[in-house]
Protein backbone atom coordinates (compact mmCIF):
# COMPACT_ATOMS: atom_id res chain seq x y z
CA UNK A 1 0.00 0.00 0.00
CA UNK A 2 1.12 3.59 -0.60
CA UNK A 3 2.16 5.16 2.69
CA UNK A 4 3.82 8.42 1.50
CA UNK A 5 1.92 10.97 3.60
CA UNK A 6 4.45 13.82 3.89
CA UNK A 7 3.98 15.30 0.43
CA UNK A 8 0.19 14.77 0.35
CA UNK A 9 -0.14 16.83 3.49
CA UNK A 10 1.95 19.57 1.94
CA UNK A 11 -0.14 19.38 -1.23
CA UNK A 12 -3.37 19.64 0.77
CA UNK A 13 -2.04 22.68 2.59
CA UNK A 14 -1.04 24.24 -0.72
CA UNK A 15 -4.53 23.67 -2.11
CA UNK A 16 -6.22 25.16 0.93
CA UNK A 17 -3.95 28.23 0.97
CA UNK A 18 -6.00 30.12 -1.68
CA UNK A 19 -8.90 30.26 0.80
CA UNK A 20 -6.94 32.77 2.88
CA UNK A 21 -5.67 34.42 -0.29
CA UNK A 22 -9.22 35.20 -1.40
CA UNK A 23 -10.54 35.95 2.10
CA UNK A 24 -10.09 39.68 1.58
CA UNK A 25 -11.73 39.73 -1.86
CA UNK A 26 -15.24 41.18 -1.88
CA UNK A 27 -17.91 38.54 -2.28
CA UNK A 28 -21.19 39.22 -4.01
CA UNK A 29 -23.38 40.57 -1.22
CA UNK A 30 -26.63 39.26 -2.64
CA UNK A 31 -26.07 35.50 -2.82
CA UNK A 32 -28.04 33.49 -5.43
CA UNK A 33 -30.20 30.67 -4.12
CA UNK A 34 -30.05 28.56 -7.32
CA UNK A 35 -27.88 28.41 -10.44
CA UNK A 36 -26.00 26.22 -12.92
CA UNK A 37 -22.22 26.21 -13.04
CA UNK A 38 -19.38 24.87 -15.18
CA UNK A 39 -15.71 24.79 -14.29
CA UNK A 40 -12.39 23.09 -13.97
CA UNK A 41 -10.70 21.32 -11.10
CA UNK A 42 -7.13 20.40 -10.25
CA UNK A 43 -6.50 17.79 -7.56
CA UNK A 44 -3.68 15.73 -6.13
CA UNK A 45 -4.73 12.09 -6.44
CA UNK A 46 -3.24 9.62 -3.95
CA UNK A 47 -4.07 6.14 -5.18
CA UNK A 48 -3.50 3.27 -2.74
CA UNK A 49 -3.43 0.20 -4.94
CA UNK A 50 -0.55 -2.22 -5.67
CA UNK A 51 -1.31 -5.21 -7.86
CA UNK A 52 0.35 -7.28 -10.58
CA UNK A 53 -1.36 -5.44 -13.43
CA UNK A 54 -0.44 -1.85 -12.54
CA UNK A 55 2.47 -2.20 -10.14
CA UNK A 56 3.14 0.80 -7.96
CA UNK A 57 1.46 3.91 -9.30
CA UNK A 58 2.85 7.11 -7.70
CA UNK A 59 0.63 9.98 -6.59
CA UNK A 60 -0.21 12.41 -9.35
CA UNK A 61 -1.95 15.65 -10.28
CA UNK A 62 -5.19 15.26 -12.19
CA UNK A 63 -7.27 17.91 -13.97
CA UNK A 64 -11.03 17.49 -14.43
CA UNK A 65 -14.04 19.20 -15.98
CA UNK A 66 -17.37 19.51 -14.13
CA UNK A 67 -20.98 20.66 -14.49
CA UNK A 68 -23.19 21.31 -11.48
CA UNK A 69 -26.60 22.53 -10.41
CA UNK A 70 -27.42 24.34 -7.16
CA UNK A 71 -31.11 23.69 -6.55
CA UNK A 72 -31.66 25.78 -3.43
CA UNK A 73 -29.86 26.96 -0.31
CA UNK A 74 -29.21 23.41 0.87
CA UNK A 75 -28.77 20.99 -2.05
CA UNK A 76 -26.64 20.72 -5.19
CA UNK A 77 -25.40 17.99 -7.57
CA UNK A 78 -22.29 17.72 -9.73
CA UNK A 79 -20.98 15.56 -12.59
CA UNK A 80 -17.20 15.46 -13.12
CA UNK A 81 -14.81 13.77 -15.48
CA UNK A 82 -11.02 13.80 -15.26
CA UNK A 83 -7.97 12.11 -16.87
CA UNK A 84 -4.25 11.88 -16.12
CA UNK A 85 -1.20 9.86 -17.21
CA UNK A 86 1.62 8.53 -14.99
CA UNK A 87 4.62 6.20 -15.24
CA UNK A 88 4.75 3.18 -12.89
CA UNK A 89 7.50 3.12 -10.29
CA UNK A 90 8.85 -0.38 -11.11
CA UNK A 91 9.10 0.00 -14.90
CA UNK A 92 8.56 2.50 -17.70
CA UNK A 93 4.98 1.56 -18.46
CA UNK A 94 2.57 4.46 -18.87
CA UNK A 95 -0.71 4.21 -16.98
CA UNK A 96 -3.75 6.23 -17.99
CA UNK A 97 -6.12 7.16 -15.19
CA UNK A 98 -9.73 8.29 -15.81
CA UNK A 99 -12.58 8.86 -13.44
CA UNK A 100 -16.28 9.79 -13.72
CA UNK A 101 -17.86 11.13 -10.54
CA UNK A 102 -21.50 11.72 -9.68
CA UNK A 103 -22.13 13.45 -6.37
CA UNK A 104 -24.73 15.23 -4.26
CA UNK A 105 -23.82 17.95 -1.79
CA UNK A 106 -25.53 19.20 1.34
CA UNK A 107 -24.69 22.85 2.06
CA UNK A 108 -24.60 24.50 5.46
CA UNK A 109 -26.86 27.45 4.79
CA UNK A 110 -26.09 30.30 7.14
CA UNK A 111 -22.75 28.81 8.28
CA UNK A 112 -19.80 31.12 7.60
CA UNK A 113 -16.20 29.93 8.09
CA UNK A 114 -13.76 32.76 7.43
CA UNK A 115 -16.09 34.11 4.71
CA UNK A 116 -16.50 30.64 3.15
CA UNK A 117 -19.45 28.24 3.22
CA UNK A 118 -18.96 24.52 4.00
CA UNK A 119 -20.61 21.51 2.42
CA UNK A 120 -20.70 17.73 2.78
CA UNK A 121 -20.85 15.51 -0.30
CA UNK A 122 -21.66 11.86 -1.05
CA UNK A 123 -21.27 10.19 -4.41
CA UNK A 124 -20.24 7.45 -6.79
CA UNK A 125 -17.02 7.24 -8.84
CA UNK A 126 -16.15 5.04 -11.82
CA UNK A 127 -12.37 4.57 -11.64
CA UNK A 128 -10.32 3.15 -14.50
CA UNK A 129 -6.58 2.44 -14.87
CA UNK A 130 -5.27 1.23 -18.22
CA UNK A 131 -1.89 0.35 -19.80
CA UNK A 132 -0.92 -0.60 -23.33
CA UNK A 133 -0.12 -4.19 -22.41
CA UNK A 134 -2.95 -5.09 -20.05
CA UNK A 135 -6.70 -4.88 -19.85
CA UNK A 136 -8.04 -1.85 -17.96
CA UNK A 137 -8.67 -2.06 -14.23
CA UNK A 138 -12.20 -0.80 -13.62
CA UNK A 139 -13.52 -0.15 -10.14
CA UNK A 140 -16.69 1.24 -8.56
CA UNK A 141 -16.04 3.56 -5.66
CA UNK A 142 -18.11 5.34 -3.05
CA UNK A 143 -16.91 8.73 -1.95
CA UNK A 144 -17.27 11.17 0.88
CA UNK A 145 -16.12 14.76 0.48
CA UNK A 146 -15.79 17.83 2.63
CA UNK A 147 -15.27 21.29 1.19
CA UNK A 148 -15.87 24.99 1.33
CA UNK A 149 -17.06 27.43 -1.32
CA UNK A 150 -16.70 31.16 -1.74
CA UNK A 151 -18.45 33.43 -4.21
CA UNK A 152 -16.06 35.69 -6.10
CA UNK A 153 -17.84 38.62 -7.68
CA UNK A 154 -20.89 38.27 -9.91
CA UNK A 155 -20.22 34.86 -11.51
CA UNK A 156 -17.05 33.14 -10.22
CA UNK A 157 -17.00 30.62 -7.37
CA UNK A 158 -13.99 29.05 -5.64
CA UNK A 159 -14.32 25.46 -4.39
CA UNK A 160 -11.67 23.82 -2.13
CA UNK A 161 -12.04 20.41 -0.52
CA UNK A 162 -11.04 16.83 0.13
CA UNK A 163 -12.49 13.53 -1.17
CA UNK A 164 -12.11 10.13 0.39
CA UNK A 165 -12.88 7.25 -2.02
CA UNK A 166 -13.47 3.61 -1.06
CA UNK A 167 -13.48 0.74 -3.56
CA UNK A 168 -16.76 -1.17 -3.19
CA UNK A 169 -15.06 -4.51 -4.01
CA UNK A 170 -11.56 -4.53 -2.46
CA UNK A 171 -12.18 -1.84 0.17
CA UNK A 172 -8.95 0.04 -0.61
CA UNK A 173 -9.07 3.80 -0.31
CA UNK A 174 -7.88 6.77 -2.35
CA UNK A 175 -7.40 10.33 -1.17
CA UNK A 176 -7.99 13.40 -3.28
CA UNK A 177 -7.57 17.05 -2.12
CA UNK A 178 -8.69 19.47 -4.81
CA UNK A 179 -9.29 23.07 -5.82
CA UNK A 180 -11.80 24.20 -8.47
CA UNK A 181 -12.95 27.40 -10.11
CA UNK A 182 -16.50 27.54 -11.46
CA UNK A 183 -18.56 29.97 -13.52
CA UNK A 184 -22.20 30.45 -12.43
CA UNK A 185 -25.04 30.67 -14.96
CA UNK A 186 -28.80 31.37 -14.73
CA UNK A 187 -28.61 32.70 -11.20
CA UNK A 188 -31.81 33.26 -9.26
CA UNK A 189 -31.77 35.51 -6.23
CA UNK A 190 -34.06 35.68 -3.20
CA UNK A 191 -36.80 38.29 -3.44
CA UNK A 192 -35.87 41.72 -2.20
CA UNK A 193 -37.01 42.39 1.36
CA UNK A 194 -40.10 44.48 1.72
CA UNK A 195 -39.29 48.13 2.33
CA UNK A 196 -39.54 49.26 5.89
CA UNK A 197 -42.80 51.08 6.51
CA UNK A 198 -42.49 54.81 6.65
CA UNK A 199 -43.23 56.33 10.03
CA UNK A 200 -46.76 57.57 10.31
CA UNK A 201 -47.01 61.34 9.86
CA UNK A 202 -47.70 63.33 12.94
CA UNK A 203 -51.40 64.15 13.25
CA UNK A 204 -52.43 67.68 12.46
CA UNK A 205 -53.45 69.82 15.44
CA UNK A 206 -57.09 69.40 16.48
CA UNK A 207 -59.11 72.36 15.14
CA UNK A 208 -62.88 72.97 15.34
CA UNK A 209 -63.56 76.27 13.63
CA UNK A 210 -67.35 76.31 14.00
CA UNK A 211 -67.38 74.97 17.56
CA UNK A 212 -69.74 72.07 16.88
CA UNK A 213 -67.47 69.44 18.48
CA UNK A 214 -66.32 67.87 15.18
CA UNK A 215 -62.72 68.38 14.02
CA UNK A 216 -62.35 70.47 10.86
CA UNK A 217 -60.72 67.69 8.83
CA UNK A 218 -63.77 65.49 9.46
CA UNK A 219 -66.40 68.25 9.33
CA UNK A 220 -68.50 68.10 6.14
CA UNK A 221 -70.63 71.08 7.22
CA UNK A 222 -68.04 73.64 8.36
CA UNK A 223 -70.49 76.52 8.94
CA UNK A 224 -72.88 74.96 11.43
CA UNK A 225 -74.84 77.60 13.40
CA UNK A 226 -73.99 77.90 17.08
CA UNK A 227 -76.04 75.63 19.33
CA UNK A 228 -77.13 73.19 16.60
CA UNK A 229 -76.86 69.51 17.36
CA UNK A 230 -74.71 67.73 14.75
CA UNK A 231 -73.98 64.20 13.58
CA UNK A 232 -70.54 62.49 13.38
CA UNK A 233 -69.72 64.40 10.17
CA UNK A 234 -70.50 67.80 11.67
CA UNK A 235 -73.80 68.35 9.84
CA UNK A 236 -76.89 69.62 11.72
CA UNK A 237 -79.43 67.04 12.77
CA UNK A 238 -82.74 68.10 11.24
CA UNK A 239 -86.14 67.49 12.84
CA UNK A 240 -89.51 67.68 11.08
CA UNK A 241 -91.87 70.11 12.79
CA UNK A 242 -95.55 69.65 11.93
CA UNK A 243 -98.64 71.79 12.71
CA UNK A 244 -102.39 71.19 12.18
CA UNK A 245 -104.82 74.11 12.68
CA UNK A 246 -108.59 74.17 12.26
CA UNK A 247 -110.51 77.44 12.59
CA UNK A 248 -114.30 77.96 12.46
CA UNK A 249 -115.53 81.37 11.31
CA UNK A 250 -119.28 81.85 11.86
CA UNK A 251 -121.34 84.11 9.55
CA UNK A 252 -124.61 85.99 9.94
CA UNK A 253 -127.73 84.69 8.20
CA UNK A 254 -127.49 84.94 4.42
CA UNK A 255 -124.20 86.92 4.75
CA UNK A 256 -120.74 86.53 3.19
CA UNK A 257 -119.15 89.30 5.27
CA UNK A 258 -116.34 88.10 7.51
CA UNK A 259 -117.02 89.21 11.10
CA UNK A 260 -114.29 91.50 12.46
CA UNK A 261 -113.91 89.45 15.64
CA UNK A 262 -112.25 86.72 13.59
CA UNK A 263 -109.49 88.86 12.06
CA UNK A 264 -107.06 88.00 14.85
CA UNK A 265 -107.61 84.28 14.34
CA UNK A 266 -107.25 84.65 10.57
CA UNK A 267 -103.98 86.51 11.23
CA UNK A 268 -102.74 83.50 13.16
CA UNK A 269 -103.48 81.33 10.13
CA UNK A 270 -101.54 83.80 7.97
CA UNK A 271 -98.59 83.72 10.41
CA UNK A 272 -98.43 79.94 10.19
CA UNK A 273 -98.43 80.12 6.41
CA UNK A 274 -95.53 82.58 6.53
CA UNK A 275 -93.60 80.40 8.97
CA UNK A 276 -94.22 77.30 6.86
CA UNK A 277 -93.76 78.54 3.29
CA UNK A 278 -94.60 75.15 1.78
CA UNK A 279 -97.96 74.92 3.54
CA UNK A 280 -101.34 74.95 1.74
CA UNK A 281 -104.63 76.22 3.20
CA UNK A 282 -108.08 74.72 2.58
CA UNK A 283 -111.14 76.92 3.26
CA UNK A 284 -114.43 75.00 3.41
CA UNK A 285 -117.68 77.02 3.33
CA UNK A 286 -120.95 75.80 4.98
CA UNK A 287 -124.57 76.98 5.43
CA UNK A 288 -127.59 76.07 7.51
CA UNK A 289 -130.57 74.28 5.96
CA UNK A 290 -132.72 77.33 5.34
CA UNK A 291 -133.28 77.92 1.63
CA UNK A 292 -132.74 75.85 -1.45
CA UNK A 293 -129.73 73.56 -1.61
CA UNK A 294 -128.46 75.10 -4.88
CA UNK A 295 -128.52 78.54 -3.36
CA UNK A 296 -126.84 77.34 -0.19
CA UNK A 297 -124.09 75.68 -2.25
CA UNK A 298 -123.24 79.00 -3.94
CA UNK A 299 -123.47 80.85 -0.61
CA UNK A 300 -121.01 78.46 1.06
CA UNK A 301 -118.54 78.92 -1.81
CA UNK A 302 -118.85 82.72 -1.50
CA UNK A 303 -118.18 82.58 2.24
CA UNK A 304 -114.98 80.59 1.66
CA UNK A 305 -113.96 83.11 -1.00
CA UNK A 306 -114.54 86.00 1.42
CA UNK A 307 -112.06 84.55 3.95
CA UNK A 308 -109.59 83.95 1.14
CA UNK A 309 -109.88 87.60 0.12
CA UNK A 310 -109.03 88.72 3.68
CA UNK A 311 -105.91 86.58 3.69
CA UNK A 312 -104.82 87.96 0.33
CA UNK A 313 -105.68 91.64 0.88
CA UNK A 314 -104.90 92.05 4.55
CA UNK A 315 -102.09 89.53 5.14
CA UNK A 316 -100.52 89.31 1.65
CA UNK A 317 -100.80 85.52 1.35
CA UNK A 318 -100.29 84.20 -2.17
CA UNK A 319 -103.65 83.25 -3.67
CA UNK A 320 -102.19 80.06 -5.16
CA UNK A 321 -101.62 78.71 -1.64
CA UNK A 322 -105.33 78.91 -0.74
CA UNK A 323 -107.98 76.47 -1.95
CA UNK A 324 -111.72 76.99 -1.42
CA UNK A 325 -114.57 74.52 -1.40
CA UNK A 326 -118.29 75.13 -0.94
CA UNK A 327 -120.14 72.30 0.77
CA UNK A 328 -123.53 73.99 1.23
CA UNK A 329 -125.77 72.47 3.91
CA UNK A 330 -124.37 68.94 3.50
CA UNK A 331 -122.13 68.84 6.61
CA UNK A 332 -123.88 70.43 9.61
CA UNK A 333 -122.12 70.38 12.97
CA UNK A 334 -125.28 71.22 14.95
CA UNK A 335 -129.09 70.80 14.83
CA UNK A 336 -130.70 73.08 12.24
CA UNK A 337 -133.98 73.10 14.24
CA UNK A 338 -132.68 75.80 16.60
CA UNK A 339 -131.32 79.26 15.95
CA UNK A 340 -128.23 78.46 17.89
CA UNK A 341 -127.60 75.31 15.86
CA UNK A 342 -128.17 77.11 12.57
CA UNK A 343 -125.70 79.84 13.61
CA UNK A 344 -123.01 77.23 14.22
CA UNK A 345 -123.64 75.69 10.80
CA UNK A 346 -123.15 79.04 9.01
CA UNK A 347 -119.36 78.83 9.01
CA UNK A 348 -116.03 78.57 7.14
CA UNK A 349 -113.52 76.02 8.36
CA UNK A 350 -109.86 76.88 7.80
CA UNK A 351 -107.71 73.75 7.73
CA UNK A 352 -103.91 73.94 7.40
CA UNK A 353 -101.35 71.15 7.61
CA UNK A 354 -97.74 72.29 7.53
CA UNK A 355 -94.29 70.91 8.25
CA UNK A 356 -90.68 72.04 8.03
CA UNK A 357 -87.23 70.85 8.95
CA UNK A 358 -85.51 72.57 11.84
CA UNK A 359 -82.12 72.06 13.48
CA UNK A 360 -82.13 70.12 16.71
CA UNK A 361 -80.57 72.17 19.47
CA UNK A 362 -78.04 70.94 21.98
GROMACS .gro file of C-alpha atoms in nm, residues 221 223-230 234-241 356-362:
model
   24
  221UNK     CA    1  -7.063   7.108   0.722
  223UNK     CA    2  -7.049   7.652   0.894
  224UNK     CA    3  -7.288   7.496   1.143
  225UNK     CA    4  -7.484   7.760   1.340
  226UNK     CA    5  -7.399   7.790   1.708
  227UNK     CA    6  -7.604   7.563   1.933
  228UNK     CA    7  -7.713   7.319   1.660
  229UNK     CA    8  -7.686   6.951   1.736
  230UNK     CA    9  -7.471   6.773   1.475
  234UNK     CA   10  -7.050   6.780   1.167
  235UNK     CA   11  -7.380   6.835   0.984
  236UNK     CA   12  -7.689   6.962   1.172
  237UNK     CA   13  -7.943   6.704   1.277
  238UNK     CA   14  -8.274   6.810   1.124
  239UNK     CA   15  -8.614   6.749   1.284
  240UNK     CA   16  -8.951   6.768   1.108
  241UNK     CA   17  -9.187   7.011   1.279
  356UNK     CA   18  -9.068   7.204   0.803
  357UNK     CA   19  -8.723   7.085   0.895
  358UNK     CA   20  -8.551   7.257   1.184
  359UNK     CA   21  -8.212   7.206   1.348
  360UNK     CA   22  -8.213   7.012   1.671
  361UNK     CA   23  -8.057   7.217   1.947
  362UNK     CA   24  -7.804   7.094   2.198
   0.00000   0.00000   0.00000
